[in-house]
mmCIF file of C-alpha atoms in Angstrom:
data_model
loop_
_atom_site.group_PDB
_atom_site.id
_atom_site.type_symbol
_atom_site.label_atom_id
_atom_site.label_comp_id
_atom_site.label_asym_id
_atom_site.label_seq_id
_atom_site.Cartn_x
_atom_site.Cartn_y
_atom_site.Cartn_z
ATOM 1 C CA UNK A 778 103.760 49.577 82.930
ATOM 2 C CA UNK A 779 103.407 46.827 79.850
ATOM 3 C CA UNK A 780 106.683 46.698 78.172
ATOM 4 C CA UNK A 781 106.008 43.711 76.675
ATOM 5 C CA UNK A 782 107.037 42.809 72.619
ATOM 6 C CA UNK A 783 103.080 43.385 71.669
ATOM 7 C CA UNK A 784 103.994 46.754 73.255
ATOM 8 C CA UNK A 785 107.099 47.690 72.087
ATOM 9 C CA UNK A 786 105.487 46.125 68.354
ATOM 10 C CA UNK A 787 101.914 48.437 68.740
ATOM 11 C CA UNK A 788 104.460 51.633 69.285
ATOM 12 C CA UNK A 789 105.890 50.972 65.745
ATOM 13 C CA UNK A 790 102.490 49.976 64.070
ATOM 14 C CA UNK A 791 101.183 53.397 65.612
ATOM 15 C CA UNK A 792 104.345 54.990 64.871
ATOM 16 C CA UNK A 793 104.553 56.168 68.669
ATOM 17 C CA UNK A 794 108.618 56.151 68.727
ATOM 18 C CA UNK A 795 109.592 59.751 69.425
ATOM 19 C CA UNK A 796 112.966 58.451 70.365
ATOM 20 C CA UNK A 797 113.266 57.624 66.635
ATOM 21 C CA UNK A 798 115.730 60.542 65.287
ATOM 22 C CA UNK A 799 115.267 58.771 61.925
ATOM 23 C CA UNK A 800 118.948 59.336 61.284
ATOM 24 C CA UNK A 801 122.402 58.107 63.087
ATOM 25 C CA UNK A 802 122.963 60.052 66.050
ATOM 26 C CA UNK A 803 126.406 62.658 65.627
ATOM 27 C CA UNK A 804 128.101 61.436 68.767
ATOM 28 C CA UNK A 805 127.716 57.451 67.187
ATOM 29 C CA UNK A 806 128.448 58.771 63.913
ATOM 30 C CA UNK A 807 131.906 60.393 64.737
ATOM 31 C CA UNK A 808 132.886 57.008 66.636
ATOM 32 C CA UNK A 809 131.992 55.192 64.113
ATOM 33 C CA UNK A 810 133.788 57.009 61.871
ATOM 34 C CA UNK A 811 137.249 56.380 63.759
ATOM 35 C CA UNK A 812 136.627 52.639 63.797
ATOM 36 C CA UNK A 813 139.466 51.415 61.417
ATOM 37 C CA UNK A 814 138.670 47.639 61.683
ATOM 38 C CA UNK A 815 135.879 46.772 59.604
ATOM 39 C CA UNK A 816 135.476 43.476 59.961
ATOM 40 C CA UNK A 817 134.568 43.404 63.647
ATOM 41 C CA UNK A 818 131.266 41.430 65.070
ATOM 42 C CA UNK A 819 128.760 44.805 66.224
ATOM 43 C CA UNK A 820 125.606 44.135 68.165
ATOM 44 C CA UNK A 821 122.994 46.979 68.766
ATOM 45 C CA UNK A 822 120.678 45.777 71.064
ATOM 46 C CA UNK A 823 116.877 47.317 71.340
ATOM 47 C CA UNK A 824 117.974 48.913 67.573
ATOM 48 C CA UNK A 825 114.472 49.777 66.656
ATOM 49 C CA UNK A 826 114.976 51.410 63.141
ATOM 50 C CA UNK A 827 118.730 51.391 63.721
ATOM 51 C CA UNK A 828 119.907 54.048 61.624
ATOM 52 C CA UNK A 829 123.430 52.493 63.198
ATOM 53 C CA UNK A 830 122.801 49.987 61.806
ATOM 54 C CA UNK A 831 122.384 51.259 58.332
ATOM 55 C CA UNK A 832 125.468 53.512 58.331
ATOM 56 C CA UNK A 833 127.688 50.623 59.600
ATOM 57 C CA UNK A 834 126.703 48.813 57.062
ATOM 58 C CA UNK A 835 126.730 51.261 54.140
ATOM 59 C CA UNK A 836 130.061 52.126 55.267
ATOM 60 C CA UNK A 837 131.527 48.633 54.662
ATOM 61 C CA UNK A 838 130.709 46.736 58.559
ATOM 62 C CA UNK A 839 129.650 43.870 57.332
ATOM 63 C CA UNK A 840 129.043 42.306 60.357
ATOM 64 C CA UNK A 841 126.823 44.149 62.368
ATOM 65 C CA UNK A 842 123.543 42.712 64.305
ATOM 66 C CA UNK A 843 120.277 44.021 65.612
ATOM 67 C CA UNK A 844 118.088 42.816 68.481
ATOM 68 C CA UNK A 845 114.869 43.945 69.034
ATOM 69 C CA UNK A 846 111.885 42.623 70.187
ATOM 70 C CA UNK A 847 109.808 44.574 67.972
ATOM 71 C CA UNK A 848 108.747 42.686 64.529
ATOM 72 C CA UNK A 849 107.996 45.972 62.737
ATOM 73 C CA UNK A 850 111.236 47.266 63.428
ATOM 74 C CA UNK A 851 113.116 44.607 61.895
ATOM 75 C CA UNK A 852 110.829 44.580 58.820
ATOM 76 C CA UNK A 853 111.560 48.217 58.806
ATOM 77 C CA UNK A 854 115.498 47.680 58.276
ATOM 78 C CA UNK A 855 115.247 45.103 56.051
ATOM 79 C CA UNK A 856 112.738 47.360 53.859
ATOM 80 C CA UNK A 857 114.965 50.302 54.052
ATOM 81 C CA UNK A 858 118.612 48.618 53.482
ATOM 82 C CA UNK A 859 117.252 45.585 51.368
ATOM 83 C CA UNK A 860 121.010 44.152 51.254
ATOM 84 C CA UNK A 861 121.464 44.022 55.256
ATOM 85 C CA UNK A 862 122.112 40.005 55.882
ATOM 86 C CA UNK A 863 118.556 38.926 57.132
ATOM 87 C CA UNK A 864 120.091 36.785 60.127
ATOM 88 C CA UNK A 865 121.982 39.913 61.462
ATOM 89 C CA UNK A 866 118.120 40.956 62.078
ATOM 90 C CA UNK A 867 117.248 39.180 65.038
ATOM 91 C CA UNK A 868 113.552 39.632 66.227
ATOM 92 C CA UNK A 869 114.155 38.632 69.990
ATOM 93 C CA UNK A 870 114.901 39.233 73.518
ATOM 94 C CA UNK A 871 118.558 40.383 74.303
ATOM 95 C CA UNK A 872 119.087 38.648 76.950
ATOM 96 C CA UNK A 873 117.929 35.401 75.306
ATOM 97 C CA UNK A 874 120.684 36.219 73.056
ATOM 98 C CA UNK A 875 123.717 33.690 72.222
ATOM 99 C CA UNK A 876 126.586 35.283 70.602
ATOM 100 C CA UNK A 877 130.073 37.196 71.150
ATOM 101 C CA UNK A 878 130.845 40.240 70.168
ATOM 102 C CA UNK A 879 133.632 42.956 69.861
ATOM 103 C CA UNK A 880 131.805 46.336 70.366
ATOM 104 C CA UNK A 881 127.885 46.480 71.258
ATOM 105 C CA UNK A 882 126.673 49.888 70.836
ATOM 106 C CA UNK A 883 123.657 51.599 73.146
ATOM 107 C CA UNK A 884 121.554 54.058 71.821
ATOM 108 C CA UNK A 885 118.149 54.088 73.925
ATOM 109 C CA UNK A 886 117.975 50.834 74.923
ATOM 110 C CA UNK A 887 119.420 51.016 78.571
ATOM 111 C CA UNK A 888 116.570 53.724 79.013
ATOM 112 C CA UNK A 889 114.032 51.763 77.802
ATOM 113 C CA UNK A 890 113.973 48.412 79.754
ATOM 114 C CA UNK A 891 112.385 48.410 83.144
ATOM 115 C CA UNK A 892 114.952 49.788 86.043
ATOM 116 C CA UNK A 893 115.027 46.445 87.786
ATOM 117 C CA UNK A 894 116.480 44.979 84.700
ATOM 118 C CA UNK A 895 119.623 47.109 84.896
ATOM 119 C CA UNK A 896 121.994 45.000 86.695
ATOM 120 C CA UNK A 897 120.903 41.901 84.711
ATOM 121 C CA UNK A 898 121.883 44.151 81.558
ATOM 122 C CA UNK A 899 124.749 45.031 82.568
ATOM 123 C CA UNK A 900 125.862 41.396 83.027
ATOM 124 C CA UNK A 901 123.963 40.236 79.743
ATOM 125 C CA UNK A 902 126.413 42.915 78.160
ATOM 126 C CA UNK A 903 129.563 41.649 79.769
ATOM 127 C CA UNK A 904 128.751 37.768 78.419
ATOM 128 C CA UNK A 905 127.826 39.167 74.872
ATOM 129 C CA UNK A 906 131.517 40.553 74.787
ATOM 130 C CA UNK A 907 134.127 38.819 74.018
ATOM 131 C CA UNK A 908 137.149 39.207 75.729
ATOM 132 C CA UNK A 909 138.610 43.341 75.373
ATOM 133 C CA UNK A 910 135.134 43.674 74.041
ATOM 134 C CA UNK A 911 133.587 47.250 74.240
ATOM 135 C CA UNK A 912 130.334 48.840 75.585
ATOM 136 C CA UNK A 913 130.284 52.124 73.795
ATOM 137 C CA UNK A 914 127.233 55.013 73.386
ATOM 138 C CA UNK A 915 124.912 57.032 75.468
ATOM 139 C CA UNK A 916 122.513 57.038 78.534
ATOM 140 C CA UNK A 917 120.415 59.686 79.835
ATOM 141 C CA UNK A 918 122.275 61.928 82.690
ATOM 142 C CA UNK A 919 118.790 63.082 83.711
ATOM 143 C CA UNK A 920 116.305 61.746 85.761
ATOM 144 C CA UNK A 921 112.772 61.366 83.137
ATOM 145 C CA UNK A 922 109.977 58.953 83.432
ATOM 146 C CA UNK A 923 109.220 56.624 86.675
ATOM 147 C CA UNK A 924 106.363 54.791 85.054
ATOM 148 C CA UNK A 925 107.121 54.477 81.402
ATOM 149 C CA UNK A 926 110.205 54.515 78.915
ATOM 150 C CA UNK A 927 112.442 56.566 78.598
ATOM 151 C CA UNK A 928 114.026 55.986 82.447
ATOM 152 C CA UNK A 929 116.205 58.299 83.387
ATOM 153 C CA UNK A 930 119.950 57.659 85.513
ATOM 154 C CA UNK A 931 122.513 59.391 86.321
ATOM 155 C CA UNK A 932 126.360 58.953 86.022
ATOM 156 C CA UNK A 933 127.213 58.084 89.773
ATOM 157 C CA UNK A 934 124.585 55.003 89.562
ATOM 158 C CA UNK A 935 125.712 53.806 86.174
ATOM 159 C CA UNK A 936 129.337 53.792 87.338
ATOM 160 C CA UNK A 937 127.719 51.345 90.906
ATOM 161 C CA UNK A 938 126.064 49.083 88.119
ATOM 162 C CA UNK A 939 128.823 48.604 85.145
ATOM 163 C CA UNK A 940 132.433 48.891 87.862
ATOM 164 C CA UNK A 941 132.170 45.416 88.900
ATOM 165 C CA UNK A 942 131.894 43.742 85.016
ATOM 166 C CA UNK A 943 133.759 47.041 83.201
ATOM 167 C CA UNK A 944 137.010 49.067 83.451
ATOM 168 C CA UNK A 945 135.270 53.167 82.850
ATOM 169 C CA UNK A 946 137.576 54.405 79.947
ATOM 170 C CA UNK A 947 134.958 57.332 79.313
ATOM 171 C CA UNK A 948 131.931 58.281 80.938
ATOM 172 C CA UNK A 949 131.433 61.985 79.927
ATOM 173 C CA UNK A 950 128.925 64.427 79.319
ATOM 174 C CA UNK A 951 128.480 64.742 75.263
ATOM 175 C CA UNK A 952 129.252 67.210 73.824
ATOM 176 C CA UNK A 953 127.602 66.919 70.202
ATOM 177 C CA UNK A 954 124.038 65.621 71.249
ATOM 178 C CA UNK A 955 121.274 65.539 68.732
ATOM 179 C CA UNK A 956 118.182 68.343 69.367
ATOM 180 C CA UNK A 957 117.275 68.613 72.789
ATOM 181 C CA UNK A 958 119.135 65.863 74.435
ATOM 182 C CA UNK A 959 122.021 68.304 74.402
ATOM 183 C CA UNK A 960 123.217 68.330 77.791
ATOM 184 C CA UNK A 961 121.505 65.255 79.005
ATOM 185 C CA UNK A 962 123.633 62.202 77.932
ATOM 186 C CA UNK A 963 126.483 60.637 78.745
ATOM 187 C CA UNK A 964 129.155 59.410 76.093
ATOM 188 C CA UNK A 965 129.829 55.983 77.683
ATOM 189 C CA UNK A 966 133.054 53.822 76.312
ATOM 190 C CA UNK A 967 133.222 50.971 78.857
ATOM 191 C CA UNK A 968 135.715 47.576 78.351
ATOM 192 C CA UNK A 969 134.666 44.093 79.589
ATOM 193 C CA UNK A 970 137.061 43.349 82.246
#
């Protein structure tokens, strides 16, 4: 299982990203759209495309970041939203990452590292915050793939991994999935403790 950058980077050069719902997802959209504070520092890690990204922004969040190991994908925002600050697009590894943050936002990426990574994101996450900092979006609630991206979970081990860094305000089934990943996330808004 290669999920190296040069891998992650050939899956956007052969446009092999069927994650990619080339728009913001609804249940991200609708908590975005409740965020009154617009100033505050956003991180979405593994943002790929990051149609997040682009709606933050065009919606006056002027300081939101991307990490992603791919190269194309950060050309891709900066193409796309040509005024998006070119060092909020960070072509890197997360958890080489230096920074604080108030809210960091998962779409995809938890799902997409290798399974023994998960407690080493779940820390990574909890130093990236700063303090009352917020984990919000969605995981899988399914099991999926053993041997590639996207891994599945479930909510019972999710709650084992993030309880000892994060106090569980909401960690729900959502109800206004995109397509066919209705009924197969969780809505996940988690605090740093």
């Amino acid at each position: 299982m290669d999920l190296s950058a040069n891998a992650w980077e050939n899956r956007y050069l052969n446009n092999d990203i069927g994650w990619d719902l080339g728009e913001v997802s609804t249940p991200l959209k609708e908590y975005f759209d409740q965020l009154e504070n617009k100033e505050i520092k956003i991180l979405i890690p593994g943002g790929g495309n990051s149609y997040e990204a682009e709606y933050l922004f065009n919606n006056g969040f002027e300081n939101v970041f991307v990490v992603d190991v791919s190269k194309s994908a950060i050309e891709n925002i900066q193409k796309r939203i040509p005024n998006f600050p070119s060092k909020h697009l960070i072509n890197g590894d997360l958890f080489e990452l230096e920074n604080k943050f108030d809210l960091i936002i998962e779409q995809t990426f938890f799902c997409a590292i290798n399974p023994n990574l998960r407690e080493a994101y779940v820390i990574k996450m909890n130093e990236l915050l700063k303090p009352n900092g917020k984990l919000v979006g969605l995981m899988f609630n399914v099991p999926l793939n053993k041997d590639k991206p996207p891994f599945g979970g479930n909510k019972e081990a999710y709650i084992a991994f993030f309880k000892p860094h994060f106090n569980i305000e909401k960690m729900d089934t959502c109800y206004n999935s995109f397509g066919n990943r209705k009924g197969r996330e969780l809505f996940v808004k988690l605090h740093k403790k």
